[in-house]
Tab-separated table of C-alpha atoms and ligand atoms in Angstrom:
chain	number	residue	atom	x	y	z
A	1	UNK	CA	2.334	-59.892	16.354
A	2	UNK	CA	1.478	-61.766	13.246
A	3	UNK	CA	0.712	-58.710	11.316
A	4	UNK	CA	4.473	-58.133	11.057
A	5	UNK	CA	5.452	-61.248	9.628
A	6	UNK	CA	4.792	-62.910	6.462
A	7	UNK	CA	6.671	-66.415	6.636
A	8	UNK	CA	7.234	-69.076	9.238
A	9	UNK	CA	10.286	-71.376	9.272
A	10	UNK	CA	10.667	-74.164	11.386
A	11	UNK	CA	14.353	-75.297	12.538
A	12	UNK	CA	14.389	-78.248	14.786
A	13	UNK	CA	10.924	-77.855	16.204
A	14	UNK	CA	11.471	-73.989	17.078
A	15	UNK	CA	9.140	-71.627	15.194
A	16	UNK	CA	10.883	-68.649	13.964
A	17	UNK	CA	9.263	-65.338	12.912
A	18	UNK	CA	10.995	-63.684	10.336
A	19	UNK	CA	10.198	-59.692	10.300
A	20	UNK	CA	8.656	-58.242	7.181
A	21	UNK	CA	11.270	-55.877	6.557
A	22	UNK	CA	14.738	-57.869	6.507
A	23	UNK	CA	17.669	-55.479	6.902
A	24	UNK	CA	19.941	-56.052	3.816
A	25	UNK	CA	23.231	-57.993	4.759
A	26	UNK	CA	26.226	-55.765	5.875
A	27	UNK	CA	28.462	-56.180	3.091
A	28	UNK	CA	25.960	-54.540	0.722
A	29	UNK	CA	25.659	-51.103	2.716
A	30	UNK	CA	29.362	-50.171	1.807
A	31	UNK	CA	28.931	-48.033	-1.651
A	32	UNK	CA	31.026	-49.375	-4.570
A	33	UNK	CA	32.469	-45.699	-5.095
A	34	UNK	CA	34.049	-43.280	-2.688
A	35	UNK	CA	32.126	-41.519	-0.106
A	36	UNK	CA	33.568	-38.178	0.073
A	37	UNK	CA	32.622	-36.674	-3.628
A	38	UNK	CA	29.158	-37.969	-3.188
A	39	UNK	CA	28.678	-35.957	-0.006
A	40	UNK	CA	30.138	-32.800	-1.862
A	41	UNK	CA	27.972	-33.068	-4.716
A	42	UNK	CA	24.835	-33.729	-2.502
A	43	UNK	CA	25.610	-30.348	-0.537
A	44	UNK	CA	26.096	-28.259	-3.438
A	45	UNK	CA	22.618	-29.521	-4.738
A	46	UNK	CA	20.865	-28.641	-1.225
A	47	UNK	CA	22.661	-25.153	-0.935
A	48	UNK	CA	21.186	-24.482	-4.487
A	49	UNK	CA	17.979	-25.744	-3.914
A	50	UNK	CA	17.400	-23.912	-0.396
A	51	UNK	CA	18.808	-20.728	-1.477
A	52	UNK	CA	17.881	-19.690	-5.170
A	53	UNK	CA	19.990	-16.725	-6.466
A	54	UNK	CA	18.061	-13.507	-6.614
A	55	UNK	CA	15.289	-14.781	-4.323
A	56	UNK	CA	16.732	-13.200	-0.986
A	57	UNK	CA	18.226	-10.204	-0.118
A	58	UNK	CA	20.376	-9.698	3.033
A	59	UNK	CA	19.537	-6.536	5.145
A	60	UNK	CA	22.572	-4.452	5.563
A	61	UNK	CA	21.732	-3.438	8.767
A	62	UNK	CA	20.353	-6.267	10.756
A	63	UNK	CA	21.705	-8.940	8.601
A	64	UNK	CA	18.509	-10.742	8.236
A	65	UNK	CA	17.678	-12.568	5.030
A	66	UNK	CA	14.547	-11.255	3.551
A	67	UNK	CA	12.390	-13.269	0.703
A	68	UNK	CA	12.190	-10.728	-2.129
A	69	UNK	CA	8.574	-11.034	-2.436
A	70	UNK	CA	8.198	-9.961	0.966
A	71	UNK	CA	10.543	-7.015	0.597
A	72	UNK	CA	8.425	-5.812	-2.458
A	73	UNK	CA	5.172	-6.212	-0.607
A	74	UNK	CA	6.668	-4.119	2.150
A	75	UNK	CA	7.854	-1.347	-0.286
A	76	UNK	CA	11.556	-2.607	0.174
A	77	UNK	CA	11.485	-2.058	3.712
A	78	UNK	CA	13.274	-4.354	5.956
A	79	UNK	CA	10.257	-5.983	8.371
A	80	UNK	CA	12.651	-6.517	10.963
A	81	UNK	CA	14.439	-3.232	11.558
A	82	UNK	CA	12.942	-0.875	9.413
A	83	UNK	CA	16.156	-0.208	6.896
A	84	UNK	CA	14.833	1.490	3.884
A	85	UNK	CA	16.443	0.015	0.592
A	86	UNK	CA	16.532	2.045	-2.514
A	87	UNK	CA	13.139	1.719	-4.688
A	88	UNK	CA	12.763	2.464	-8.217
A	89	UNK	CA	10.723	5.775	-9.281
A	90	UNK	CA	7.955	3.582	-10.807
A	91	UNK	CA	7.327	1.355	-7.700
A	92	UNK	CA	7.159	4.703	-5.570
A	93	UNK	CA	4.892	6.327	-7.726
A	94	UNK	CA	2.497	3.456	-7.520
A	95	UNK	CA	2.963	3.418	-3.806
A	96	UNK	CA	1.905	6.941	-3.882
A	97	UNK	CA	-0.859	8.040	-6.336
A	98	UNK	CA	-4.415	6.925	-6.666
A	99	UNK	CA	-4.898	4.067	-9.318
A	100	UNK	CA	-4.870	5.112	-12.929
A	101	UNK	CA	-4.612	8.944	-12.162
A	102	UNK	CA	-0.836	9.515	-13.190
A	103	UNK	CA	-0.147	10.960	-16.346
A	104	UNK	CA	3.566	10.891	-17.092
A	105	UNK	CA	5.294	14.165	-18.618
A	106	UNK	CA	8.265	14.220	-21.199
A	107	UNK	CA	8.755	10.352	-21.090
A	108	UNK	CA	10.988	10.331	-24.305
A	109	UNK	CA	13.162	13.087	-23.259
A	110	UNK	CA	16.806	11.818	-22.915
A	111	UNK	CA	20.372	13.296	-22.404
A	112	UNK	CA	22.558	14.080	-25.217
A	113	UNK	CA	26.602	13.593	-24.752
A	114	UNK	CA	27.077	17.654	-25.653
A	115	UNK	CA	30.451	17.575	-24.073
A	116	UNK	CA	31.792	14.174	-25.842
A	117	UNK	CA	32.659	13.077	-22.239
A	118	UNK	CA	34.527	9.705	-22.230
A	119	UNK	CA	32.226	6.668	-21.596
A	120	UNK	CA	28.938	8.728	-21.122
A	121	UNK	CA	27.267	7.491	-24.137
A	122	UNK	CA	27.698	4.157	-22.735
A	123	UNK	CA	26.640	4.686	-19.482
A	124	UNK	CA	23.413	6.298	-20.653
A	125	UNK	CA	22.657	3.266	-22.693
A	126	UNK	CA	23.201	1.023	-20.080
A	127	UNK	CA	21.136	2.581	-17.599
A	128	UNK	CA	18.329	3.127	-20.008
A	129	UNK	CA	18.383	-0.413	-20.702
A	130	UNK	CA	18.783	-1.412	-16.912
A	131	UNK	CA	16.129	0.957	-15.511
A	132	UNK	CA	13.446	1.103	-18.755
A	133	UNK	CA	13.747	5.005	-17.718
A	134	UNK	CA	14.889	7.766	-20.221
A	135	UNK	CA	16.856	9.620	-17.365
A	136	UNK	CA	17.001	9.989	-13.531
A	137	UNK	CA	13.733	11.583	-12.988
A	138	UNK	CA	10.196	10.490	-13.792
A	139	UNK	CA	7.514	13.465	-13.733
A	140	UNK	CA	3.869	13.715	-14.288
A	141	UNK	CA	0.506	14.940	-12.736
A	142	UNK	CA	-1.426	12.786	-10.363
A	143	UNK	CA	-3.646	12.347	-7.499
A	144	UNK	CA	-2.729	11.492	-3.825
A	145	UNK	CA	-6.312	11.236	-2.187
A	146	UNK	CA	-8.139	14.188	-3.254
A	147	UNK	CA	-5.092	16.480	-4.151
A	148	UNK	CA	-4.104	16.650	-7.910
A	149	UNK	CA	-0.668	17.587	-7.816
A	150	UNK	CA	2.558	17.551	-9.887
A	151	UNK	CA	5.009	14.739	-8.834
A	152	UNK	CA	8.785	14.378	-9.407
A	153	UNK	CA	10.404	11.090	-8.518
A	154	UNK	CA	14.153	10.784	-8.942
A	155	UNK	CA	15.745	7.333	-9.605
A	156	UNK	CA	19.030	6.231	-7.686
A	157	UNK	CA	19.679	3.409	-10.505
A	158	UNK	CA	20.066	5.640	-13.271
A	159	UNK	CA	23.516	7.083	-13.028
A	160	UNK	CA	23.194	7.440	-9.007
A	161	UNK	CA	20.302	9.662	-9.637
A	162	UNK	CA	22.568	12.583	-10.883
A	163	UNK	CA	21.038	15.686	-12.035
A	164	UNK	CA	22.265	16.634	-15.768
A	165	UNK	CA	20.341	18.766	-18.494
A	166	UNK	CA	17.029	16.186	-18.669
A	167	UNK	CA	16.640	16.003	-15.091
A	168	UNK	CA	16.630	20.082	-14.607
A	169	UNK	CA	14.494	20.569	-17.770
A	170	UNK	CA	11.859	17.778	-16.743
A	171	UNK	CA	11.501	19.289	-13.276
A	172	UNK	CA	11.334	22.878	-14.195
A	173	UNK	CA	8.267	21.885	-16.847
A	174	UNK	CA	6.707	20.027	-14.021
A	175	UNK	CA	7.180	22.827	-12.056
A	176	UNK	CA	5.844	25.526	-14.506
A	177	UNK	CA	2.745	23.160	-15.099
A	178	UNK	CA	1.860	23.157	-11.448
A	179	UNK	CA	2.168	26.825	-11.397
A	180	UNK	CA	-0.410	27.248	-14.318
A	181	UNK	CA	-2.783	24.416	-13.182
A	182	UNK	CA	-2.668	25.857	-9.628
A	183	UNK	CA	-1.433	22.506	-8.248
A	184	UNK	CA	0.978	21.786	-5.209
A	185	UNK	CA	4.531	20.344	-6.483
A	186	UNK	CA	6.119	17.174	-4.589
A	187	UNK	CA	9.532	16.217	-5.484
A	188	UNK	CA	11.089	12.996	-4.035
A	189	UNK	CA	14.779	13.314	-4.384
A	190	UNK	CA	17.710	10.743	-4.282
A	191	UNK	CA	20.969	11.864	-5.825
A	192	UNK	CA	24.785	11.980	-5.530
A	193	UNK	CA	24.496	15.513	-7.043
A	194	UNK	CA	25.144	17.146	-10.373
A	195	UNK	CA	26.053	15.100	-13.176
A	196	UNK	CA	29.851	15.790	-13.756
A	197	UNK	CA	29.443	14.493	-17.551
A	198	UNK	CA	27.443	17.495	-18.413
A	199	UNK	CA	29.914	19.926	-16.580
A	200	UNK	CA	28.261	23.468	-16.541
A	201	UNK	CA	25.433	22.455	-18.255
A	202	UNK	CA	24.349	20.470	-15.014
A	203	UNK	CA	25.128	23.176	-12.609
A	204	UNK	CA	22.648	25.677	-14.815
A	205	UNK	CA	19.631	23.292	-13.712
A	206	UNK	CA	20.266	24.483	-10.103
A	207	UNK	CA	19.506	27.919	-10.903
A	208	UNK	CA	16.922	26.973	-13.547
A	209	UNK	CA	14.623	24.725	-11.087
A	210	UNK	CA	15.005	27.176	-8.185
A	211	UNK	CA	13.677	29.961	-10.432
A	212	UNK	CA	10.683	27.754	-11.320
A	213	UNK	CA	9.963	26.927	-7.859
A	214	UNK	CA	10.259	31.070	-7.095
A	215	UNK	CA	7.528	31.623	-9.551
A	216	UNK	CA	5.407	28.560	-8.071
A	217	UNK	CA	5.834	30.029	-4.525
A	218	UNK	CA	4.778	33.496	-5.818
A	219	UNK	CA	1.489	31.951	-6.898
A	220	UNK	CA	1.167	30.809	-3.356
A	221	UNK	CA	1.206	27.111	-4.146
A	222	UNK	CA	2.971	24.553	-1.742
A	223	UNK	CA	5.964	22.775	-2.495
A	224	UNK	CA	6.727	19.337	-0.382
A	225	UNK	CA	10.512	17.984	-0.746
A	226	UNK	CA	11.105	14.412	0.155
A	227	UNK	CA	14.701	13.527	1.005
A	228	UNK	CA	15.722	9.849	0.629
A	229	UNK	CA	19.029	8.025	0.787
A	230	UNK	CA	21.173	9.704	-0.684
A	231	UNK	CA	20.406	13.240	-1.404
A	232	UNK	CA	23.697	14.989	-2.020
A	233	UNK	CA	25.279	17.944	-4.012
A	234	UNK	CA	23.752	20.200	-6.624
A	235	UNK	CA	20.300	18.584	-5.941
A	236	UNK	CA	20.392	19.516	-2.180
A	237	UNK	CA	21.841	22.857	-3.034
A	238	UNK	CA	18.900	23.689	-5.183
A	239	UNK	CA	15.531	22.443	-5.437
A	240	UNK	CA	15.340	19.551	-2.743
A	241	UNK	CA	16.256	22.288	-0.065
A	242	UNK	CA	13.541	24.772	-1.106
A	243	UNK	CA	10.356	23.006	0.158
A	244	UNK	CA	7.863	24.707	1.937
A	245	UNK	CA	8.017	21.461	3.974
A	246	UNK	CA	10.993	19.268	3.884
A	247	UNK	CA	10.144	15.643	4.929
A	248	UNK	CA	12.770	12.829	4.806
A	249	UNK	CA	13.032	8.874	5.028
A	250	UNK	CA	14.562	7.606	8.373
A	251	UNK	CA	18.211	7.120	8.081
A	252	UNK	CA	18.580	9.035	4.948
A	253	UNK	CA	22.018	10.484	4.156
A	254	UNK	CA	21.421	14.171	3.292
A	255	UNK	CA	24.226	16.777	2.751
A	256	UNK	CA	26.258	18.837	0.223
A	257	UNK	CA	29.686	17.059	-0.006
A	258	UNK	CA	30.358	13.779	1.499
A	259	UNK	CA	31.731	13.502	5.157
A	260	UNK	CA	35.160	12.497	4.197
A	261	UNK	CA	35.595	15.629	1.978
A	262	UNK	CA	34.236	18.135	4.577
A	263	UNK	CA	36.840	16.424	7.093
A	264	UNK	CA	39.753	16.701	4.922
A	265	UNK	CA	38.726	20.364	3.837
A	266	UNK	CA	37.910	21.884	7.299
A	267	UNK	CA	40.284	19.482	9.348
A	268	UNK	CA	37.388	19.897	11.817
A	269	UNK	CA	36.035	16.933	14.229
A	270	UNK	CA	32.579	16.031	12.981
A	271	UNK	CA	29.607	15.409	15.309
A	272	UNK	CA	28.666	11.542	14.986
A	273	UNK	CA	25.675	11.017	12.307
A	274	UNK	CA	25.641	14.513	11.432
A	275	UNK	CA	24.337	13.915	7.937
A	276	UNK	CA	21.429	11.713	8.967
A	277	UNK	CA	17.633	12.760	8.483
A	278	UNK	CA	17.503	12.425	12.193
A	279	UNK	CA	20.280	14.651	13.260
A	280	UNK	CA	18.925	17.432	10.296
A	281	UNK	CA	15.467	16.956	12.148
A	282	UNK	CA	17.098	17.973	15.524
A	283	UNK	CA	18.918	20.748	13.892
A	284	UNK	CA	16.338	22.412	12.045
A	285	UNK	CA	16.949	21.429	8.086
A	286	UNK	CA	14.088	18.834	8.210
A	287	UNK	CA	10.502	19.090	9.252
A	288	UNK	CA	9.594	15.492	9.781
A	289	UNK	CA	11.048	12.009	9.188
A	290	UNK	CA	8.300	9.784	7.635
A	291	UNK	CA	8.619	6.219	7.225
A	292	UNK	CA	7.978	5.044	3.504
A	293	UNK	CA	4.873	3.070	4.320
A	294	UNK	CA	3.325	6.146	6.316
A	295	UNK	CA	4.541	8.466	3.414
A	296	UNK	CA	1.262	8.659	1.345
A	297	UNK	CA	-0.781	9.163	4.242
A	298	UNK	CA	1.260	12.029	5.715
A	299	UNK	CA	1.532	13.729	2.386
A	300	UNK	CA	-2.071	13.664	2.124
A	301	UNK	CA	-2.395	15.434	5.563
A	302	UNK	CA	0.153	18.038	4.619
A	303	UNK	CA	-1.678	18.526	1.534
A	304	UNK	CA	-4.729	18.926	3.452
A	305	UNK	CA	-3.041	21.697	5.714
A	306	UNK	CA	-1.631	23.521	2.942
A	307	UNK	CA	-4.389	23.819	0.801
A	308	UNK	CA	-6.922	24.769	3.531
A	309	UNK	CA	-8.717	27.937	2.895
A	310	UNK	CA	-7.780	27.815	-0.723
A	311	UNK	CA	-10.565	27.989	-3.290
A	312	UNK	CA	-9.218	25.684	-5.791
B	1	ZN	ZN1	16.928	-5.272	8.773
């Protein structure tokens, strides 16, 4: 068609139609530099552009690459297989309490290196900076639905959620305030256990928190313990196991000592999955497994039951 041509040449009476886009001569297609290095640099550029660092997370259970924004919006739960990733204490509180109802307690309380344990000060400093927390638990009073309650949320990002003097003291003050106020207590645990850098001072927190919960129970006030991955050691051997109701997130690992330590000590064959939330639900330690996205709704329901018939 004439629309695809722009010149006409006549050679020996034959009309020749020249195409609008003339292909370049063959000799010009050969690049003036070696091909291989160019290909490598192009590939690197494309890779970096497609998967920017820090924007994607690989699910350890199903292997799916999840866009971080999507993971945050889904409360750090894999949308494909429901794997529960660790979640920070502030994000968790935000997902549970009614907007602007949470009043933090003892925000400035922080650990001291009383035993002069090698490297402890540096680790405290590092985790204070990386988590913006003063220690491994965040406590305060807030509202879930219509219920005012005392809420303690542990953070695994701060020295593996280990329980030292500050964790024990903050939780004890929280429980005592709940007893005075006539409020239920909810503690969401994640911990590797007592903090070895504080030795006996850590272990004393087990008795202190348990005693505070005994006074709270004497006042006939409910306490709900929520176990998340991982809940181990001195935390499981004290307040985390003392709930009137004990809930757990799906697939959370829960126990006192790790499976390898138990196996080496007892020389017994352990049943498969014996420290998972599902196994412990079947064997009676846990009352229910609750997915993270249903936690607020379920807590409201349980608090309705537990508060039923109370005047305040
Ligand atoms: Zn997954």
